[in-house]
Short mmCIF file of C-alpha atoms and ligand atoms in Angstrom, two decimals:
data_model
loop_
_atom_site.label_atom_id
_atom_site.label_comp_id
_atom_site.label_asym_id
_atom_site.label_seq_id
_atom_site.Cartn_x
_atom_site.Cartn_y
_atom_site.Cartn_z
CA MET U 1 0.00 0.00 0.00
CA THR U 2 1.28 3.47 -0.90
CA VAL U 3 1.83 5.88 2.01
CA ARG U 4 -0.76 8.64 1.77
CA ASN U 5 -0.02 11.05 4.58
CA ILE U 6 -1.73 14.10 3.06
CA ILE U 7 -5.38 14.05 4.06
CA ARG U 8 -7.67 16.87 2.96
CA THR U 9 -11.41 17.44 2.76
CA ILE U 10 -12.45 18.93 -0.57
CA ILE U 11 -15.80 20.75 -0.56
CA VAL U 12 -17.31 20.12 -4.00
CA GLU U 13 -20.52 21.42 -5.55
CA THR U 14 -22.10 19.43 -8.38
CA PRO U 15 -25.37 19.81 -10.33
CA SER U 16 -28.09 17.68 -8.66
CA LYS U 17 -28.19 15.15 -11.46
CA PRO U 18 -27.20 11.45 -11.38
CA GLY U 19 -23.67 10.72 -12.51
CA ASN U 20 -21.97 13.90 -11.31
CA LEU U 21 -20.57 12.40 -8.11
CA GLY U 22 -19.24 9.53 -10.25
CA LYS U 23 -17.45 12.03 -12.50
CA VAL U 24 -15.84 13.69 -9.48
CA ALA U 25 -14.80 10.31 -8.04
CA THR U 26 -13.24 9.33 -11.37
CA ALA U 27 -11.41 12.67 -11.62
CA ILE U 28 -9.94 12.14 -8.15
CA GLY U 29 -8.91 8.57 -8.95
CA MET U 30 -7.38 9.53 -12.31
CA ALA U 31 -5.13 12.03 -10.53
CA GLY U 32 -4.01 9.34 -8.04
CA GLY U 33 -6.06 10.46 -5.01
CA ASP U 34 -7.72 7.89 -2.76
CA ILE U 35 -11.24 8.71 -1.57
CA GLY U 36 -12.09 8.33 2.14
CA ASP U 37 -15.42 9.54 3.59
CA ILE U 38 -18.03 11.39 1.55
CA THR U 39 -20.56 13.50 3.47
CA THR U 40 -23.44 15.29 1.81
CA ILE U 41 -23.68 18.80 3.24
CA LYS U 42 -26.57 20.21 1.22
CA VAL U 43 -28.96 18.84 -1.42
CA GLY U 44 -30.73 21.61 -3.34
CA PRO U 45 -32.96 21.44 -6.42
CA LEU U 46 -30.13 22.65 -8.59
CA SER U 47 -26.94 21.65 -6.86
CA THR U 48 -25.50 19.36 -4.17
CA VAL U 49 -22.55 20.14 -1.90
CA ARG U 50 -20.39 17.38 -0.45
CA ASP U 51 -17.31 17.03 1.75
CA ILE U 52 -15.01 14.51 0.07
CA THR U 53 -12.02 13.32 2.07
CA VAL U 54 -9.06 12.55 -0.15
CA HIS U 55 -5.76 10.85 0.81
CA CYS U 56 -2.72 11.79 -1.28
CA GLU U 57 0.94 10.87 -1.39
CA SER U 58 2.21 14.43 -1.84
CA LYS U 59 1.19 18.08 -2.09
CA GLU U 60 1.75 17.85 -5.86
CA GLN U 61 -0.71 14.97 -6.11
CA LEU U 62 -3.26 16.93 -4.07
CA ASP U 63 -2.89 19.90 -6.47
CA ALA U 64 -3.40 17.51 -9.39
CA VAL U 65 -6.57 16.10 -7.77
CA ILE U 66 -8.03 19.59 -7.29
CA GLN U 67 -7.09 20.56 -10.85
CA SER U 68 -8.65 17.35 -12.15
CA ILE U 69 -12.01 18.10 -10.42
CA GLN U 70 -11.98 21.73 -11.53
CA SER U 71 -11.34 20.78 -15.13
CA LEU U 72 -14.69 18.88 -15.20
CA GLU U 73 -16.49 22.27 -15.34
CA ASN U 74 -20.23 22.04 -16.31
CA GLY U 75 -21.33 23.27 -12.89
CA ILE U 76 -18.79 21.28 -10.86
CA TYR U 77 -16.85 23.53 -8.46
CA VAL U 78 -14.28 23.08 -5.73
CA HIS U 79 -15.36 25.53 -3.01
CA ALA U 80 -12.59 24.94 -0.49
CA VAL U 81 -9.93 22.51 0.64
CA SER U 82 -9.59 21.99 4.36
CA ASP U 83 -6.89 20.23 6.33
CA ASP U 84 -8.75 17.71 8.53
CA VAL U 85 -5.69 16.80 10.53
CA LEU U 86 -4.96 20.40 11.53
CA ARG U 87 -8.67 21.00 12.14
CA ALA U 88 -8.85 17.98 14.46
CA HIS U 89 -6.06 19.51 16.54
CA GLU U 90 -7.69 22.91 17.04
CA GLY U 91 -7.91 23.55 20.79
CA GLY U 92 -5.90 20.38 21.49
CA LYS U 93 -7.03 16.76 21.81
CA ILE U 94 -7.38 16.38 25.58
CA GLN U 95 -8.82 18.20 28.58
CA MET U 96 -9.04 17.72 32.34
CA LYS U 97 -12.66 17.19 33.42
CA SER U 98 -14.21 16.96 36.87
CA ARG U 99 -15.61 13.54 37.78
CA MET U 100 -17.96 15.20 40.28
CA ASP U 101 -21.13 17.08 39.56
CA ILE U 102 -20.95 20.28 41.61
CA ARG U 103 -24.48 21.67 41.77
CA SER U 104 -25.22 22.57 45.40
CA LEU U 105 -23.39 24.17 48.30
CA ALA U 106 -23.42 20.73 49.96
CA ASP U 107 -21.58 19.33 46.92
CA LEU U 108 -19.09 22.17 47.11
CA ARG U 109 -18.42 21.54 50.80
CA ARG U 110 -17.95 17.83 50.21
CA VAL U 111 -15.79 18.11 47.11
CA TYR U 112 -13.82 21.12 48.20
CA THR U 113 -13.44 23.05 51.41
CA PRO U 114 -14.04 22.33 54.27
CA GLY U 115 -14.63 18.59 53.58
CA VAL U 116 -11.46 18.13 51.58
CA ALA U 117 -9.30 18.98 54.60
CA ASP U 118 -10.29 15.70 56.29
CA VAL U 119 -9.10 13.76 53.25
CA CYS U 120 -5.79 15.65 53.35
CA ARG U 121 -5.35 14.54 56.97
CA VAL U 122 -6.11 10.93 56.09
CA ILE U 123 -3.38 11.00 53.44
CA GLN U 124 -0.99 12.83 55.75
CA ASP U 125 -1.41 10.05 58.32
CA ASP U 126 -1.17 7.25 55.73
CA PRO U 127 0.36 8.28 52.35
CA ASP U 128 -0.71 4.95 50.79
CA LYS U 129 -4.32 6.17 51.03
CA ALA U 130 -3.57 8.70 48.26
CA ARG U 131 -4.02 5.77 45.90
CA TYR U 132 -7.68 5.48 46.96
CA TYR U 133 -8.67 9.08 47.65
CA THR U 134 -7.06 10.83 44.68
CA SER U 135 -6.68 10.26 40.96
CA ILE U 136 -2.96 9.59 41.34
CA GLY U 137 -3.30 5.81 41.03
CA ASN U 138 -4.95 6.22 37.63
CA THR U 139 -2.74 8.97 36.23
CA VAL U 140 0.43 8.56 34.18
CA ALA U 141 2.87 11.35 33.26
CA ILE U 142 3.83 11.30 29.58
CA VAL U 143 7.27 12.87 29.64
CA THR U 144 9.28 14.03 26.65
CA ASP U 145 12.34 16.16 26.09
CA GLY U 146 11.50 16.49 22.40
CA THR U 147 14.76 14.98 21.14
CA ALA U 148 13.32 12.11 19.02
CA ILE U 149 9.76 13.02 18.11
CA LEU U 150 8.63 10.14 15.88
CA GLY U 151 11.29 10.07 13.14
CA LEU U 152 11.25 13.88 12.90
CA GLY U 153 14.33 14.21 15.10
CA ASN U 154 15.12 16.80 17.77
CA ILE U 155 12.28 19.24 17.12
CA GLY U 156 11.79 20.21 20.78
CA SER U 157 9.20 19.18 23.30
CA LEU U 158 6.70 21.91 22.43
CA ALA U 159 6.52 20.72 18.81
CA GLY U 160 6.15 17.19 20.19
CA MET U 161 3.04 18.10 22.22
CA PRO U 162 0.58 16.79 19.55
CA VAL U 163 2.20 13.35 19.89
CA MET U 164 2.03 13.51 23.70
CA GLU U 165 -1.63 14.58 23.56
CA GLY U 166 -2.19 11.69 21.16
CA LYS U 167 -0.67 9.22 23.63
CA ALA U 168 -2.89 10.70 26.39
CA ALA U 169 -5.96 10.28 24.19
CA LEU U 170 -4.98 6.64 23.56
CA PHE U 171 -4.43 6.01 27.28
CA ASP U 172 -7.95 7.29 27.94
CA ARG U 173 -9.58 5.46 25.03
CA PHE U 174 -7.97 2.06 25.51
CA ALA U 175 -7.22 1.85 29.23
CA GLY U 176 -9.25 4.54 31.03
CA ILE U 177 -5.99 6.10 32.26
CA SER U 178 -5.45 9.88 32.55
CA GLY U 179 -2.25 10.77 30.72
CA ILE U 180 -0.68 14.13 31.55
CA PRO U 181 1.89 15.47 29.05
CA ILE U 182 5.02 16.93 30.65
CA LEU U 183 7.23 18.91 28.26
CA LEU U 184 10.82 19.24 29.44
CA ASN U 185 13.12 21.92 28.12
CA THR U 186 16.24 20.02 29.05
CA SER U 187 17.67 16.72 27.85
CA ASP U 188 20.52 16.63 30.34
CA PRO U 189 20.08 13.25 32.12
CA ASP U 190 20.73 14.72 35.60
CA GLU U 191 18.20 17.49 35.07
CA VAL U 192 15.60 15.17 33.53
CA VAL U 193 15.95 12.61 36.32
CA ASN U 194 15.88 15.25 39.07
CA THR U 195 12.88 17.03 37.57
CA ILE U 196 10.87 13.82 37.30
CA LYS U 197 11.91 12.81 40.82
CA LYS U 198 10.58 16.14 42.11
CA ILE U 199 7.15 15.72 40.50
CA TYR U 200 6.59 11.94 40.49
CA GLN U 201 4.33 11.93 43.58
CA GLY U 202 1.39 13.17 41.54
CA PHE U 203 1.48 10.13 39.24
CA GLY U 204 0.88 6.39 39.35
CA GLY U 205 3.44 5.81 36.60
CA ILE U 206 5.82 7.52 34.19
CA LEU U 207 5.76 6.94 30.42
CA LEU U 208 8.88 8.34 28.79
CA GLU U 209 8.17 9.21 25.16
CA ASP U 210 10.28 10.24 22.18
CA ILE U 211 13.44 10.79 24.19
CA GLY U 212 16.41 10.18 21.89
CA SER U 213 19.31 7.81 22.34
CA PRO U 214 21.73 7.40 23.98
CA HIS U 215 20.60 9.65 26.87
CA CYS U 216 17.22 7.81 27.05
CA PHE U 217 19.01 4.68 28.34
CA GLU U 218 20.57 6.37 31.35
CA ILE U 219 17.40 8.36 32.11
CA GLU U 220 15.19 5.27 32.13
CA GLU U 221 17.63 3.11 34.09
CA ARG U 222 18.09 5.73 36.79
CA LEU U 223 14.38 6.49 37.11
CA LYS U 224 13.52 2.77 37.33
CA GLU U 225 16.04 2.41 40.10
CA GLU U 226 15.23 5.57 42.01
CA LEU U 227 11.42 5.87 41.76
CA PRO U 228 8.89 3.68 43.61
CA ILE U 229 6.42 3.74 40.68
CA PRO U 230 6.46 2.04 37.25
CA VAL U 231 8.57 3.78 34.60
CA MET U 232 8.72 2.73 30.95
CA HIS U 233 10.28 4.30 27.89
CA ASP U 234 7.64 3.54 25.29
CA ASP U 235 9.94 3.84 22.26
CA GLN U 236 12.16 1.20 23.80
CA HIS U 237 9.95 -1.37 25.47
CA GLY U 238 6.48 -0.58 24.10
CA THR U 239 7.96 -0.97 20.62
CA ALA U 240 9.90 -4.12 21.53
CA VAL U 241 6.73 -5.74 22.90
CA VAL U 242 4.69 -5.06 19.77
CA THR U 243 7.55 -6.08 17.47
CA LEU U 244 7.99 -9.37 19.31
CA ALA U 245 4.23 -9.98 19.04
CA ALA U 246 4.31 -9.34 15.27
CA VAL U 247 7.28 -11.66 14.78
CA ILE U 248 5.69 -14.41 16.92
CA SER U 249 2.62 -14.17 14.64
CA ALA U 250 4.76 -14.27 11.47
CA CYS U 251 6.64 -17.32 12.73
CA ARG U 252 3.37 -19.03 13.63
CA SER U 253 2.11 -18.50 10.05
CA THR U 254 5.33 -19.63 8.39
CA GLY U 255 6.04 -22.53 10.76
CA VAL U 256 9.45 -21.09 11.66
CA ASP U 257 10.85 -21.38 15.21
CA LEU U 258 11.72 -17.79 16.14
CA LYS U 259 14.58 -18.93 18.35
CA ASP U 260 16.31 -20.45 15.29
CA ALA U 261 15.61 -17.54 12.93
CA VAL U 262 18.32 -15.02 12.06
CA VAL U 263 16.96 -11.60 13.03
CA GLY U 264 18.42 -8.30 11.77
CA GLN U 265 17.83 -4.83 13.23
CA ILE U 266 18.56 -1.70 11.20
CA GLY U 267 18.98 1.31 13.54
CA LEU U 268 20.13 0.61 17.08
CA GLY U 269 18.71 3.66 18.85
CA ALA U 270 16.01 3.64 21.53
CA ALA U 271 13.63 1.33 19.68
CA GLY U 272 16.23 -0.78 17.86
CA LEU U 273 18.42 -1.68 20.83
CA ALA U 274 15.40 -2.55 22.99
CA ILE U 275 14.06 -4.78 20.22
CA CYS U 276 17.43 -6.59 20.04
CA ARG U 277 17.56 -7.03 23.82
CA MET U 278 13.99 -8.31 23.91
CA PHE U 279 14.60 -10.82 21.11
CA MET U 280 17.85 -12.11 22.65
CA ALA U 281 16.19 -12.47 26.07
CA TYR U 282 13.36 -14.36 24.32
CA GLY U 283 15.90 -16.89 23.05
CA VAL U 284 16.81 -15.72 19.53
CA LYS U 285 20.30 -17.17 19.00
CA GLU U 286 21.48 -14.95 16.16
CA MET U 287 20.59 -11.28 16.55
CA CYS U 288 22.37 -8.98 14.09
CA GLY U 289 22.37 -5.21 13.76
CA VAL U 290 23.65 -2.19 11.87
CA ASP U 291 23.74 1.51 12.70
CA ARG U 292 25.62 4.48 11.35
CA GLN U 293 26.98 5.29 14.80
CA GLU U 294 29.85 3.31 16.30
CA ALA U 295 28.57 3.89 19.86
CA ALA U 296 25.25 2.25 18.94
CA LEU U 297 27.11 -0.77 17.48
CA GLU U 298 29.17 -1.03 20.63
CA ARG U 299 25.99 -1.18 22.73
CA LEU U 300 24.70 -4.09 20.63
CA ARG U 301 28.01 -5.96 21.07
CA ARG U 302 27.83 -5.37 24.83
CA TYR U 303 24.43 -7.05 24.97
CA GLY U 304 25.67 -10.03 22.94
CA GLY U 305 24.44 -9.15 19.43
CA THR U 306 26.40 -9.44 16.18
CA VAL U 307 27.39 -6.31 14.30
CA LEU U 308 27.21 -6.52 10.50
CA GLN U 309 29.04 -4.23 8.09
CA SER U 310 26.18 -2.82 6.02
CA ILE U 311 22.45 -2.78 5.42
CA GLU U 312 23.09 -4.84 2.26
CA GLU U 313 24.85 -7.54 4.29
CA LEU U 314 22.06 -7.56 6.87
CA MET U 315 19.36 -7.85 4.19
CA GLU U 316 21.27 -10.71 2.58
CA HIS U 317 21.87 -12.57 5.84
CA CYS U 318 18.67 -12.24 7.89
CA ASP U 319 15.30 -14.01 7.74
CA ILE U 320 13.50 -11.34 9.75
CA VAL U 321 14.41 -7.66 9.29
CA ILE U 322 13.25 -4.81 11.51
CA ALA U 323 14.06 -1.16 10.83
CA THR U 324 13.75 1.81 13.19
CA THR U 325 16.03 4.49 11.73
CA GLY U 326 13.56 7.29 10.99
CA VAL U 327 14.88 7.29 7.38
CA PRO U 328 12.14 6.85 4.75
CA GLY U 329 13.02 4.61 1.81
CA LEU U 330 16.27 3.31 3.35
CA ILE U 331 15.52 -0.29 2.31
CA LYS U 332 15.51 -0.62 -1.48
CA PRO U 333 13.24 -3.25 -3.09
CA GLU U 334 16.28 -4.93 -4.71
CA MET U 335 17.69 -5.64 -1.22
CA VAL U 336 14.64 -7.73 -0.21
CA ARG U 337 15.18 -11.49 -0.17
CA LYS U 338 12.33 -13.85 -1.10
CA GLY U 339 10.35 -15.07 1.91
CA GLN U 340 11.75 -12.47 4.34
CA VAL U 341 9.69 -10.86 7.09
CA ILE U 342 10.16 -7.08 6.95
CA LEU U 343 8.96 -4.69 9.62
CA ALA U 344 9.85 -1.12 8.61
CA LEU U 345 8.61 0.65 11.71
CA SER U 346 9.66 4.28 11.33
CA ASN U 347 6.95 6.89 11.62
CA PRO U 348 5.65 8.90 9.92
CA LYS U 349 7.24 7.18 6.89
CA PRO U 350 8.70 3.65 6.80
CA GLU U 351 12.07 2.47 5.44
CA ILE U 352 10.10 0.55 2.79
CA THR U 353 6.34 0.40 2.30
CA PRO U 354 4.69 -2.98 2.95
CA ALA U 355 3.42 -3.03 -0.65
CA GLU U 356 6.93 -2.51 -2.06
CA ALA U 357 8.39 -5.14 0.27
CA VAL U 358 5.77 -7.77 -0.61
CA LYS U 359 6.14 -6.97 -4.33
CA ALA U 360 9.88 -7.51 -3.94
CA GLY U 361 9.29 -10.98 -2.44
CA ALA U 362 8.75 -10.52 1.32
CA ALA U 363 6.48 -13.15 2.90
CA PHE U 364 5.18 -10.65 5.46
CA ALA U 365 5.66 -6.90 5.67
CA ALA U 366 4.29 -4.14 7.85
CA ASP U 367 5.02 -0.54 8.76
CA GLY U 368 4.89 1.51 11.99
CA ARG U 369 1.25 2.38 11.60
CA SER U 370 0.08 -1.18 12.23
CA VAL U 371 3.05 -2.53 14.24
CA ASN U 372 2.74 0.38 16.66
CA ASN U 373 3.33 0.69 20.37
CA VAL U 374 -0.31 1.78 20.81
CA LEU U 375 -1.00 -1.97 21.04
CA GLY U 376 1.18 -2.20 24.13
CA PHE U 377 1.51 0.82 26.40
CA PRO U 378 -2.16 1.36 27.41
CA GLY U 379 -2.66 -2.24 28.56
CA ILE U 380 0.80 -2.50 30.12
CA PHE U 381 0.11 0.50 32.37
CA ARG U 382 -3.49 -0.63 33.08
CA GLY U 383 -2.07 -3.95 34.26
CA VAL U 384 0.59 -2.53 36.57
CA LEU U 385 -1.71 0.15 37.98
CA ASN U 386 -4.40 -2.46 38.72
CA ALA U 387 -1.85 -4.63 40.49
CA GLY U 388 -0.25 -1.71 42.34
CA ALA U 389 3.12 -2.89 41.00
CA LYS U 390 6.15 -0.70 41.58
CA GLU U 391 7.93 -1.59 38.34
CA ILE U 392 7.47 -3.03 34.87
CA THR U 393 9.55 -6.19 34.50
CA HIS U 394 10.80 -8.16 31.52
CA SER U 395 8.36 -11.02 32.26
CA MET U 396 5.44 -8.56 32.16
CA LEU U 397 6.61 -7.30 28.76
CA VAL U 398 6.92 -10.82 27.34
CA ALA U 399 3.44 -11.62 28.70
CA ALA U 400 2.11 -8.48 26.97
CA ALA U 401 3.72 -9.55 23.66
CA GLN U 402 2.25 -13.03 23.97
CA ALA U 403 -1.20 -11.58 24.72
CA ILE U 404 -1.01 -9.38 21.60
CA ALA U 405 0.08 -12.36 19.48
CA ASP U 406 -2.76 -14.46 20.95
CA CYS U 407 -5.30 -11.79 19.93
CA THR U 408 -3.98 -11.75 16.34
CA ALA U 409 -6.12 -13.35 13.63
CA SER U 410 -4.47 -16.05 11.54
CA GLY U 411 -2.57 -14.55 8.59
CA GLU U 412 -2.23 -11.15 10.30
CA LEU U 413 0.82 -9.84 12.18
CA VAL U 414 -0.95 -7.84 14.89
CA PRO U 415 -4.55 -7.13 15.93
CA HIS U 416 -6.40 -3.99 14.91
CA PRO U 417 -5.63 -1.25 17.48
CA LEU U 418 -9.34 -0.48 17.83
CA ASP U 419 -10.07 -4.06 18.91
CA PRO U 420 -10.86 -3.46 22.61
CA LYS U 421 -10.04 -7.11 23.37
CA VAL U 422 -6.33 -6.66 22.79
CA HIS U 423 -5.95 -3.90 25.40
CA VAL U 424 -7.99 -5.85 27.96
CA GLU U 425 -5.93 -8.99 27.34
CA VAL U 426 -2.61 -7.13 27.59
CA ALA U 427 -3.75 -5.56 30.88
CA ARG U 428 -4.85 -8.95 32.25
CA ALA U 429 -1.61 -10.67 31.25
CA VAL U 430 0.54 -7.93 32.81
CA GLU U 431 -1.56 -7.79 35.98
CA ARG U 432 -1.31 -11.57 36.39
CA VAL U 433 2.49 -11.52 36.13
CA ALA U 434 2.70 -8.46 38.40
CA GLU U 435 0.65 -10.16 41.10
CA ARG U 436 2.70 -13.34 40.85
CA GLU U 437 5.95 -11.39 41.13
CA MET U 438 4.64 -9.35 44.06
CA GLU U 439 3.64 -12.55 45.88
CA MET U 440 7.16 -13.90 45.38
CA GLU U 441 8.80 -10.66 46.43
CA PRO U 442 6.37 -8.61 48.54
CA ALA U 443 7.06 -4.86 48.63
CA LEU U 444 8.64 -3.69 51.88
N1 NAD P 1 6.13 1.76 15.23
C1 NAD P 1 6.37 2.10 16.46
O1 NAD P 1 5.63 1.78 17.40
C2 NAD P 1 7.59 2.88 16.77
C3 NAD P 1 7.99 3.02 18.10
C4 NAD P 1 9.15 3.73 18.40
C5 NAD P 1 9.88 4.32 17.40
N2 NAD P 1 9.42 4.18 16.12
C6 NAD P 1 10.14 4.84 15.04
O2 NAD P 1 11.49 4.43 15.01
C7 NAD P 1 12.31 5.51 14.56
C8 NAD P 1 13.51 5.67 15.49
O3 NAD P 1 13.05 6.02 16.77
P1 NAD P 1 14.03 5.94 18.01
O4 NAD P 1 13.28 6.49 19.17
O5 NAD P 1 14.66 4.60 18.11
O6 NAD P 1 15.13 7.01 17.56
P2 NAD P 1 16.70 7.06 17.87
O7 NAD P 1 17.15 8.37 17.40
O8 NAD P 1 16.95 6.67 19.28
O9 NAD P 1 17.33 5.89 16.95
C9 NAD P 1 17.50 5.95 15.56
C10 NAD P 1 18.77 5.14 15.25
O10 NAD P 1 18.84 4.95 13.84
C11 NAD P 1 20.18 5.16 13.43
N3 NAD P 1 20.21 5.53 12.01
C12 NAD P 1 19.71 6.65 11.45
N4 NAD P 1 19.94 6.62 10.11
C13 NAD P 1 20.55 5.46 9.84
C14 NAD P 1 21.03 4.86 8.66
N5 NAD P 1 20.93 5.47 7.48
N6 NAD P 1 21.62 3.65 8.74
C15 NAD P 1 21.76 3.01 9.94
N7 NAD P 1 21.33 3.55 11.11
C16 NAD P 1 20.72 4.75 11.05
C17 NAD P 1 20.70 6.27 14.33
O11 NAD P 1 22.10 6.31 14.38
C18 NAD P 1 20.07 5.88 15.67
O12 NAD P 1 20.91 5.01 16.41
C19 NAD P 1 11.40 6.74 14.47
O13 NAD P 1 11.05 6.98 13.13
C20 NAD P 1 10.16 6.33 15.24
O14 NAD P 1 8.99 6.90 14.70
C21 NAD P 1 8.33 3.48 15.79
O1 LMR P 2 3.98 7.53 18.14
C1 LMR P 2 3.88 6.50 17.45
O2 LMR P 2 3.05 6.36 16.56
C2 LMR P 2 4.79 5.35 17.71
C3 LMR P 2 6.08 5.66 18.31
O3 LMR P 2 5.99 6.01 19.66
C4 LMR P 2 6.95 6.58 17.52
O4 LMR P 2 7.69 7.35 18.13
O5 LMR P 2 6.90 6.52 16.30
MG1 MG P 3 7.44 7.46 20.19
#
């Protein structure tokens, strides 16, 4: 499938006669546009106005689509072109809402002062009660320093806010968790760690998001060690979980034993290194990798992986190839070997599109829109928050990957992200492991 990241709604007026909508649809298709929703805005005796959502590969293609409709003439007009994505972001995607209805003075006194003072005392006497009498136990901070926003690079945390709001919306939608974006204007590990340590009390967990490598490794390790609440860097472990799930599904379909497969990782940053570590811990015997940075290669060696010399060598050598470089088009169709599994996970554009990879001979291919950490992080946090766990462990992550794979239909790599079952099953699997681990090692 071609990547069509440009989505616009074209407002088109046509004469109210049969066949005109068909002409417009053909004009859009002839110019290469893909039609999404069509909504009729007004039907008059003489003319009809519709919103037609069109997905295009580029701005040039969008211009060609508009030109193609306009050239139909005979009463067919393009009134306006609106950017749905920008429009959907007007005013932001999230808001803090009260769970209480405050209608009377009695409500006010119960919810706020003077009643609230008693609750403060209860928590002062027993801080654990904050988990029951506040929203803290259901709230996760989504923290970024803006250094690796998707594959867009170091664009700053403010520019990354739409992604953080998106993650908060997904937390709410799939796990009923309140996600609070925290935008840091420092990426110095000491400052990041100290800042989060100073504010952590207000949260039940910390999701680190789009923090670049290598500083993300130190930040996560230190926070995991020093904070008494679950911390997870989504781009590392959320991605590793979903990637493992996709590869388990691919191996199930092809009858291959994952542990015997040769797996190659292109890009050994936050996502790539975590994927390698996850696969090696799962039992993969030959885990290979490439990166353009020597320090990243050194990290792979330290964890027991094999460094290859080039992307060409990796593509030649590996049965399963995963890419997380942020570089669109890095994998050329002529590099693809017949029967390979190719997961080109960079967002917003993959290293090779699934359609190109399959055309070039891949047995299975997917990009970062479907193999996406949205399948993991909401359920993982729901599970640990339900269990009251203080950390997210490797066994919980493997259980989450297995749960995602178990929810995947035969012939698919991962479930649909809107399938509510997958998030419930991930949460259950993580909660089960968390409770087992807490029984074995009760918190002090
Ligand atoms: N699908 C998902 O769920 C998901 C999750 C996390 C990250 N990602 C994507 O993965 C990409 C990387 O994210 P990250 O957080 O790991 O970033 P990162 O900056 O930590 O890592 C990127 C790595 O790729 C390497 N690299 C860049 N160009 C290369 C090239 N030409 N050849 C070899 N290596 C190259 C860099 O040296 C770096 O080590 C982004 O595009 C992001 O959107 C996808
Ligand atoms: O944000 C996403 O869609 C996935 C991932 O966290 C990424 O950084 O690309
Ligand atoms: Mg991310």
